[in-house]
Amino acid sequence: PLRYISKLRELVKHEGDKNKSQWKTMGPAKVAVPSPNDFLQKRSKESKLAPKKKEEDGKKLLPLSVPPRTYHPVTRIKKNFISKNALAVMTGEPKKPRHFCVDTRQGDKYLLEPSGLFPKYINKKNYGVLPKYVIQRNEEMKREEEEYQASVLEQLKKKAMKLLSEEERTNVLKALKKNWEEINRAYQSLPIVTDTRYKQMHKEELELKLKQLEHDIAAIEKHKCVYIANI
């Protein structure tokens, strides 16, 4: 049989040669040779200033001989530093002696004020007084604690149990007994033979309801004070 030749063979060749160039890796075939007149000259790459503008009509403006009104001449005042320093020494306050502490017989000493041995801070007027921001923070904490306690008491009051009055207790007891009578009547009306699963489940459900009602009736009759929680 003849060998299979694809119909797109020429198209694939064309696509493969499309992105190829003759000097892709070796550079262009012909390179322009620089002219010998364009050689590198000294300081040719430095930035040049713009050319100066020529003066109009070749006349040069002369500076004004009269100073302007805003001109203030600098006046130099001679100072006698010797007499000035002597006057400052005579009128100035004398320097207070600095307190030193000598701890060795060789005379090694150190300043007493920054060492912590000199009573510096206890002589201040506000020594031992709480700062204003501390007092303000304590007041804020106390106010927040009072608000929290008030909210807790309010929540406890909402969740507190309610005492039933005698009239409400009697009405609840009558309603439970009436409900017990209705369920007991339905229980007595059940057939004797419970041969199906539904009949057995119905009978067990009625028995559970009767037991729960009997327990509730006995509890209310036994206790004179009944509390109900607000849930």
PDB file of C-alpha atoms in Angstrom:
ATOM      1  CA  PRO A   1       0.000   0.000   0.000  1.00  0.00           C
ATOM      2  CA  LEU A   2       1.022   3.609  -0.581  1.00  0.00           C
ATOM      3  CA  ARG A   3       2.530   5.580   2.333  1.00  0.00           C
ATOM      4  CA  TYR A   4       0.159   8.001   4.052  1.00  0.00           C
ATOM      5  CA  ILE A   5       0.880  11.664   3.319  1.00  0.00           C
ATOM      6  CA  SER A   6      -0.990  14.373   5.214  1.00  0.00           C
ATOM      7  CA  LYS A   7      -2.845  17.073   3.327  1.00  0.00           C
ATOM      8  CA  LEU A   8      -1.536  19.756   5.743  1.00  0.00           C
ATOM      9  CA  ARG A   9       2.112  18.947   5.107  1.00  0.00           C
ATOM     10  CA  GLU A  10       2.854  22.115   3.112  1.00  0.00           C
ATOM     11  CA  LEU A  11       0.984  24.273   5.637  1.00  0.00           C
ATOM     12  CA  VAL A  12       3.056  22.895   8.518  1.00  0.00           C
ATOM     13  CA  LYS A  13       6.274  23.606   6.637  1.00  0.00           C
ATOM     14  CA  HIS A  14       5.151  27.136   5.920  1.00  0.00           C
ATOM     15  CA  GLU A  15       4.275  27.736   9.600  1.00  0.00           C
ATOM     16  CA  GLY A  16       7.634  26.317  10.709  1.00  0.00           C
ATOM     17  CA  ASP A  17       9.628  28.607   8.367  1.00  0.00           C
ATOM     18  CA  LYS A  18       7.464  31.619   9.132  1.00  0.00           C
ATOM     19  CA  ASN A  19       9.141  32.652  12.419  1.00  0.00           C
ATOM     20  CA  LYS A  20      12.689  31.891  11.311  1.00  0.00           C
ATOM     21  CA  SER A  21      15.100  34.629  10.247  1.00  0.00           C
ATOM     22  CA  GLN A  22      18.452  34.385   8.509  1.00  0.00           C
ATOM     23  CA  TRP A  23      20.455  36.173  11.252  1.00  0.00           C
ATOM     24  CA  LYS A  24      18.595  35.018  14.320  1.00  0.00           C
ATOM     25  CA  THR A  25      21.708  33.766  16.147  1.00  0.00           C
ATOM     26  CA  MET A  26      24.678  35.050  14.112  1.00  0.00           C
ATOM     27  CA  GLY A  27      23.597  38.694  13.623  1.00  0.00           C
ATOM     28  CA  PRO A  28      22.784  40.561  10.435  1.00  0.00           C
ATOM     29  CA  ALA A  29      24.572  39.620   7.240  1.00  0.00           C
ATOM     30  CA  LYS A  30      25.773  43.174   6.554  1.00  0.00           C
ATOM     31  CA  VAL A  31      26.705  45.735   9.229  1.00  0.00           C
ATOM     32  CA  ALA A  32      27.027  49.463   8.495  1.00  0.00           C
ATOM     33  CA  VAL A  33      30.646  50.549   8.933  1.00  0.00           C
ATOM     34  CA  PRO A  34      31.093  53.841  10.895  1.00  0.00           C
ATOM     35  CA  SER A  35      32.547  56.760   9.006  1.00  0.00           C
ATOM     36  CA  PRO A  36      36.183  57.670   9.872  1.00  0.00           C
ATOM     37  CA  ASN A  37      35.111  61.321  10.280  1.00  0.00           C
ATOM     38  CA  ASP A  38      32.806  60.449  13.221  1.00  0.00           C
ATOM     39  CA  PHE A  39      35.546  59.571  15.670  1.00  0.00           C
ATOM     40  CA  LEU A  40      35.131  60.091  19.406  1.00  0.00           C
ATOM     41  CA  GLN A  41      36.336  63.524  20.432  1.00  0.00           C
ATOM     42  CA  LYS A  42      37.363  64.855  23.810  1.00  0.00           C
ATOM     43  CA  ARG A  43      34.455  66.069  26.017  1.00  0.00           C
ATOM     44  CA  SER A  44      31.965  65.325  23.257  1.00  0.00           C
ATOM     45  CA  LYS A  45      29.622  63.497  25.634  1.00  0.00           C
ATOM     46  CA  GLU A  46      29.490  66.282  28.265  1.00  0.00           C
ATOM     47  CA  SER A  47      26.323  68.373  28.535  1.00  0.00           C
ATOM     48  CA  LYS A  48      26.686  71.792  26.948  1.00  0.00           C
ATOM     49  CA  LEU A  49      25.140  75.046  28.161  1.00  0.00           C
ATOM     50  CA  ALA A  50      22.743  77.006  26.044  1.00  0.00           C
ATOM     51  CA  PRO A  51      24.399  79.774  24.039  1.00  0.00           C
ATOM     52  CA  LYS A  52      24.321  83.202  25.626  1.00  0.00           C
ATOM     53  CA  LYS A  53      21.934  85.731  24.205  1.00  0.00           C
ATOM     54  CA  LYS A  54      23.532  88.653  22.520  1.00  0.00           C
ATOM     55  CA  GLU A  55      22.945  92.082  24.023  1.00  0.00           C
ATOM     56  CA  GLU A  56      20.542  94.273  22.138  1.00  0.00           C
ATOM     57  CA  ASP A  57      22.255  96.687  19.781  1.00  0.00           C
ATOM     58  CA  GLY A  58      25.590  95.795  21.329  1.00  0.00           C
ATOM     59  CA  LYS A  59      24.941  98.070  24.322  1.00  0.00           C
ATOM     60  CA  LYS A  60      25.745  96.949  27.840  1.00  0.00           C
ATOM     61  CA  LEU A  61      23.506  98.189  30.654  1.00  0.00           C
ATOM     62  CA  LEU A  62      25.430  99.945  33.384  1.00  0.00           C
ATOM     63  CA  PRO A  63      24.507  99.272  37.063  1.00  0.00           C
ATOM     64  CA  LEU A  64      22.636 101.982  38.916  1.00  0.00           C
ATOM     65  CA  SER A  65      24.783 104.188  41.095  1.00  0.00           C
ATOM     66  CA  VAL A  66      21.909 105.123  43.485  1.00  0.00           C
ATOM     67  CA  PRO A  67      20.849 102.332  45.922  1.00  0.00           C
ATOM     68  CA  PRO A  68      17.106 101.431  46.050  1.00  0.00           C
ATOM     69  CA  ARG A  69      14.863 102.401  48.924  1.00  0.00           C
ATOM     70  CA  THR A  70      14.681  98.840  50.238  1.00  0.00           C
ATOM     71  CA  TYR A  71      18.442  98.746  50.709  1.00  0.00           C
ATOM     72  CA  HIS A  72      19.582  98.524  54.346  1.00  0.00           C
ATOM     73  CA  PRO A  73      23.292  98.831  54.889  1.00  0.00           C
ATOM     74  CA  VAL A  74      24.964  96.359  57.219  1.00  0.00           C
ATOM     75  CA  THR A  75      26.311  98.160  60.234  1.00  0.00           C
ATOM     76  CA  ARG A  76      28.966  96.546  62.313  1.00  0.00           C
ATOM     77  CA  ILE A  77      28.824  97.277  66.021  1.00  0.00           C
ATOM     78  CA  LYS A  78      31.919  96.774  68.018  1.00  0.00           C
ATOM     79  CA  LYS A  79      31.330  94.890  71.263  1.00  0.00           C
ATOM     80  CA  ASN A  80      33.514  94.911  74.322  1.00  0.00           C
ATOM     81  CA  PHE A  81      33.288  91.273  75.344  1.00  0.00           C
ATOM     82  CA  ILE A  82      35.615  91.749  78.327  1.00  0.00           C
ATOM     83  CA  SER A  83      33.375  94.290  80.055  1.00  0.00           C
ATOM     84  CA  LYS A  84      30.266  92.335  79.081  1.00  0.00           C
ATOM     85  CA  ASN A  85      31.569  89.129  80.629  1.00  0.00           C
ATOM     86  CA  ALA A  86      32.715  90.950  83.759  1.00  0.00           C
ATOM     87  CA  LEU A  87      29.249  92.544  84.178  1.00  0.00           C
ATOM     88  CA  ALA A  88      27.570  89.156  83.720  1.00  0.00           C
ATOM     89  CA  VAL A  89      29.786  87.659  86.425  1.00  0.00           C
ATOM     90  CA  MET A  90      29.095  90.479  88.873  1.00  0.00           C
ATOM     91  CA  THR A  91      25.327  90.576  88.395  1.00  0.00           C
ATOM     92  CA  GLY A  92      24.754  86.851  87.905  1.00  0.00           C
ATOM     93  CA  GLU A  93      23.788  84.382  90.605  1.00  0.00           C
ATOM     94  CA  PRO A  94      26.583  82.221  91.989  1.00  0.00           C
ATOM     95  CA  LYS A  95      26.590  78.586  90.976  1.00  0.00           C
ATOM     96  CA  LYS A  96      25.414  76.179  93.595  1.00  0.00           C
ATOM     97  CA  PRO A  97      27.895  73.529  94.629  1.00  0.00           C
ATOM     98  CA  ARG A  98      27.198  70.064  93.306  1.00  0.00           C
ATOM     99  CA  HIS A  99      26.874  67.230  95.783  1.00  0.00           C
ATOM    100  CA  PHE A 100      29.439  64.490  95.418  1.00  0.00           C
ATOM    101  CA  CYS A 101      29.949  61.235  97.207  1.00  0.00           C
ATOM    102  CA  VAL A 102      33.478  59.873  97.765  1.00  0.00           C
ATOM    103  CA  ASP A 103      33.538  56.118  98.351  1.00  0.00           C
ATOM    104  CA  THR A 104      37.264  55.339  98.222  1.00  0.00           C
ATOM    105  CA  ARG A 105      40.333  56.751  99.934  1.00  0.00           C
ATOM    106  CA  GLN A 106      41.878  57.514  96.542  1.00  0.00           C
ATOM    107  CA  GLY A 107      39.259  60.219  96.087  1.00  0.00           C
ATOM    108  CA  ASP A 108      36.981  58.507  93.543  1.00  0.00           C
ATOM    109  CA  LYS A 109      33.716  60.394  93.582  1.00  0.00           C
ATOM    110  CA  TYR A 110      30.410  60.424  91.741  1.00  0.00           C
ATOM    111  CA  LEU A 111      27.458  62.781  91.623  1.00  0.00           C
ATOM    112  CA  LEU A 112      24.996  62.260  94.455  1.00  0.00           C
ATOM    113  CA  GLU A 113      21.847  63.601  92.747  1.00  0.00           C
ATOM    114  CA  PRO A 114      21.513  61.091  89.860  1.00  0.00           C
ATOM    115  CA  SER A 115      22.659  58.178  92.055  1.00  0.00           C
ATOM    116  CA  GLY A 116      19.308  57.869  93.879  1.00  0.00           C
ATOM    117  CA  LEU A 117      20.776  58.566  97.354  1.00  0.00           C
ATOM    118  CA  PHE A 118      19.768  62.219  97.297  1.00  0.00           C
ATOM    119  CA  PRO A 119      16.145  62.915  98.461  1.00  0.00           C
ATOM    120  CA  LYS A 120      15.007  64.609  95.273  1.00  0.00           C
ATOM    121  CA  TYR A 121      11.465  63.429  94.586  1.00  0.00           C
ATOM    122  CA  ILE A 122      10.058  63.367  98.139  1.00  0.00           C
ATOM    123  CA  ASN A 123      10.445  67.139  98.348  1.00  0.00           C
ATOM    124  CA  LYS A 124       8.047  67.727  95.463  1.00  0.00           C
ATOM    125  CA  LYS A 125       4.598  69.173  96.161  1.00  0.00           C
ATOM    126  CA  ASN A 126       2.794  66.429  94.268  1.00  0.00           C
ATOM    127  CA  TYR A 127       4.786  63.593  95.815  1.00  0.00           C
ATOM    128  CA  GLY A 128       2.543  60.621  96.577  1.00  0.00           C
ATOM    129  CA  VAL A 129      -0.484  62.190  94.829  1.00  0.00           C
ATOM    130  CA  LEU A 130      -2.278  60.042  92.271  1.00  0.00           C
ATOM    131  CA  PRO A 131      -2.155  61.448  88.749  1.00  0.00           C
ATOM    132  CA  LYS A 132      -5.343  62.701  87.157  1.00  0.00           C
ATOM    133  CA  TYR A 133      -5.462  59.945  84.537  1.00  0.00           C
ATOM    134  CA  VAL A 134      -5.275  57.270  87.262  1.00  0.00           C
ATOM    135  CA  ILE A 135      -8.162  58.862  89.186  1.00  0.00           C
ATOM    136  CA  GLN A 136     -10.184  59.146  85.974  1.00  0.00           C
ATOM    137  CA  ARG A 137      -9.472  55.524  85.082  1.00  0.00           C
ATOM    138  CA  ASN A 138     -10.507  54.343  88.555  1.00  0.00           C
ATOM    139  CA  GLU A 139     -13.762  56.275  88.291  1.00  0.00           C
ATOM    140  CA  GLU A 140     -14.473  54.753  84.878  1.00  0.00           C
ATOM    141  CA  MET A 141     -13.771  51.243  86.201  1.00  0.00           C
ATOM    142  CA  LYS A 142     -16.056  51.859  89.203  1.00  0.00           C
ATOM    143  CA  ARG A 143     -18.837  53.163  86.947  1.00  0.00           C
ATOM    144  CA  GLU A 144     -18.503  50.164  84.618  1.00  0.00           C
ATOM    145  CA  GLU A 145     -18.635  47.801  87.615  1.00  0.00           C
ATOM    146  CA  GLU A 146     -21.820  49.475  88.882  1.00  0.00           C
ATOM    147  CA  GLU A 147     -23.426  49.252  85.438  1.00  0.00           C
ATOM    148  CA  TYR A 148     -22.474  45.579  85.204  1.00  0.00           C
ATOM    149  CA  GLN A 149     -23.943  44.833  88.645  1.00  0.00           C
ATOM    150  CA  ALA A 150     -27.152  46.671  87.709  1.00  0.00           C
ATOM    151  CA  SER A 151     -27.465  44.679  84.482  1.00  0.00           C
ATOM    152  CA  VAL A 152     -26.870  41.408  86.379  1.00  0.00           C
ATOM    153  CA  LEU A 153     -29.587  42.284  88.911  1.00  0.00           C
ATOM    154  CA  GLU A 154     -31.961  43.171  86.103  1.00  0.00           C
ATOM    155  CA  GLN A 155     -31.313  39.849  84.379  1.00  0.00           C
ATOM    156  CA  LEU A 156     -31.839  37.990  87.670  1.00  0.00           C
ATOM    157  CA  LYS A 157     -35.127  39.820  88.198  1.00  0.00           C
ATOM    158  CA  LYS A 158     -36.260  38.819  84.722  1.00  0.00           C
ATOM    159  CA  LYS A 159     -35.308  35.187  85.341  1.00  0.00           C
ATOM    160  CA  ALA A 160     -36.741  35.113  88.892  1.00  0.00           C
ATOM    161  CA  MET A 161     -39.526  32.595  89.582  1.00  0.00           C
ATOM    162  CA  LYS A 162     -43.112  33.771  89.995  1.00  0.00           C
ATOM    163  CA  LEU A 163     -45.255  32.693  92.934  1.00  0.00           C
ATOM    164  CA  LEU A 164     -48.691  31.398  91.958  1.00  0.00           C
ATOM    165  CA  SER A 165     -51.599  32.825  93.883  1.00  0.00           C
ATOM    166  CA  GLU A 166     -54.161  30.552  95.523  1.00  0.00           C
ATOM    167  CA  GLU A 167     -56.713  31.273  92.827  1.00  0.00           C
ATOM    168  CA  GLU A 168     -54.259  30.448  90.021  1.00  0.00           C
ATOM    169  CA  ARG A 169     -53.178  27.285  91.856  1.00  0.00           C
ATOM    170  CA  THR A 170     -56.832  26.169  92.175  1.00  0.00           C
ATOM    171  CA  ASN A 171     -57.501  26.870  88.492  1.00  0.00           C
ATOM    172  CA  VAL A 172     -54.414  24.896  87.407  1.00  0.00           C
ATOM    173  CA  LEU A 173     -55.416  21.980  89.643  1.00  0.00           C
ATOM    174  CA  LYS A 174     -58.952  21.951  88.221  1.00  0.00           C
ATOM    175  CA  ALA A 175     -57.603  22.030  84.654  1.00  0.00           C
ATOM    176  CA  LEU A 176     -55.252  19.110  85.360  1.00  0.00           C
ATOM    177  CA  LYS A 177     -58.032  17.029  86.917  1.00  0.00           C
ATOM    178  CA  LYS A 178     -60.343  17.785  83.988  1.00  0.00           C
ATOM    179  CA  ASN A 179     -57.629  16.767  81.548  1.00  0.00           C
ATOM    180  CA  TRP A 180     -57.037  13.589  83.563  1.00  0.00           C
ATOM    181  CA  GLU A 181     -60.743  12.719  83.401  1.00  0.00           C
ATOM    182  CA  GLU A 182     -60.833  13.169  79.601  1.00  0.00           C
ATOM    183  CA  ILE A 183     -57.738  11.007  79.082  1.00  0.00           C
ATOM    184  CA  ASN A 184     -59.065   8.403  81.547  1.00  0.00           C
ATOM    185  CA  ARG A 185     -62.372   8.268  79.643  1.00  0.00           C
ATOM    186  CA  ALA A 186     -60.447   7.687  76.413  1.00  0.00           C
ATOM    187  CA  TYR A 187     -58.348   5.034  78.152  1.00  0.00           C
ATOM    188  CA  GLN A 188     -61.455   3.234  79.439  1.00  0.00           C
ATOM    189  CA  SER A 189     -62.913   3.262  75.917  1.00  0.00           C
ATOM    190  CA  LEU A 190     -60.000   1.246  74.507  1.00  0.00           C
ATOM    191  CA  PRO A 191     -60.788  -2.273  73.258  1.00  0.00           C
ATOM    192  CA  ILE A 192     -59.879  -5.180  75.526  1.00  0.00           C
ATOM    193  CA  VAL A 193     -57.829  -6.964  72.872  1.00  0.00           C
ATOM    194  CA  THR A 194     -54.838  -4.979  71.557  1.00  0.00           C
ATOM    195  CA  ASP A 195     -53.888  -7.152  68.609  1.00  0.00           C
ATOM    196  CA  THR A 196     -52.268  -4.426  66.478  1.00  0.00           C
ATOM    197  CA  ARG A 197     -49.168  -2.320  66.950  1.00  0.00           C
ATOM    198  CA  TYR A 198     -51.139   0.930  66.690  1.00  0.00           C
ATOM    199  CA  LYS A 199     -53.504  -0.077  69.501  1.00  0.00           C
ATOM    200  CA  GLN A 200     -50.549  -0.961  71.753  1.00  0.00           C
ATOM    201  CA  MET A 201     -48.775   2.351  71.076  1.00  0.00           C
ATOM    202  CA  HIS A 202     -51.996   4.309  71.671  1.00  0.00           C
ATOM    203  CA  LYS A 203     -52.579   2.525  74.981  1.00  0.00           C
ATOM    204  CA  GLU A 204     -48.973   3.151  76.146  1.00  0.00           C
ATOM    205  CA  GLU A 205     -49.260   6.841  75.231  1.00  0.00           C
ATOM    206  CA  LEU A 206     -52.461   7.262  77.247  1.00  0.00           C
ATOM    207  CA  GLU A 207     -50.892   5.484  80.239  1.00  0.00           C
ATOM    208  CA  LEU A 208     -47.871   7.808  80.158  1.00  0.00           C
ATOM    209  CA  LYS A 209     -50.125  10.893  80.027  1.00  0.00           C
ATOM    210  CA  LEU A 210     -52.188   9.615  82.974  1.00  0.00           C
ATOM    211  CA  LYS A 211     -49.051   8.967  85.050  1.00  0.00           C
ATOM    212  CA  GLN A 212     -47.676  12.446  84.293  1.00  0.00           C
ATOM    213  CA  LEU A 213     -50.997  14.111  85.177  1.00  0.00           C
ATOM    214  CA  GLU A 214     -51.280  12.134  88.427  1.00  0.00           C
ATOM    215  CA  HIS A 215     -47.737  13.183  89.346  1.00  0.00           C
ATOM    216  CA  ASP A 216     -48.481  16.869  88.630  1.00  0.00           C
ATOM    217  CA  ILE A 217     -51.768  16.793  90.563  1.00  0.00           C
ATOM    218  CA  ALA A 218     -50.094  15.165  93.580  1.00  0.00           C
ATOM    219  CA  ALA A 219     -47.241  17.704  93.523  1.00  0.00           C
ATOM    220  CA  ILE A 220     -49.606  20.725  93.403  1.00  0.00           C
ATOM    221  CA  GLU A 221     -51.861  19.315  96.142  1.00  0.00           C
ATOM    222  CA  LYS A 222     -48.868  18.540  98.354  1.00  0.00           C
ATOM    223  CA  HIS A 223     -47.197  21.991  98.083  1.00  0.00           C
ATOM    224  CA  LYS A 224     -49.185  25.094  98.933  1.00  0.00           C
ATOM    225  CA  CYS A 225     -46.578  27.492  97.444  1.00  0.00           C
ATOM    226  CA  VAL A 226     -45.817  26.901  93.770  1.00  0.00           C
ATOM    227  CA  TYR A 227     -43.174  28.892  91.851  1.00  0.00           C
ATOM    228  CA  ILE A 228     -42.974  29.151  88.061  1.00  0.00           C
ATOM    229  CA  ALA A 229     -39.748  30.146  86.287  1.00  0.00           C
ATOM    230  CA  ASN A 230     -39.927  32.796  83.554  1.00  0.00           C
ATOM    231  CA  ILE A 231     -38.167  31.082  80.665  1.00  0.00           C
TER     232      ILE A 231
END
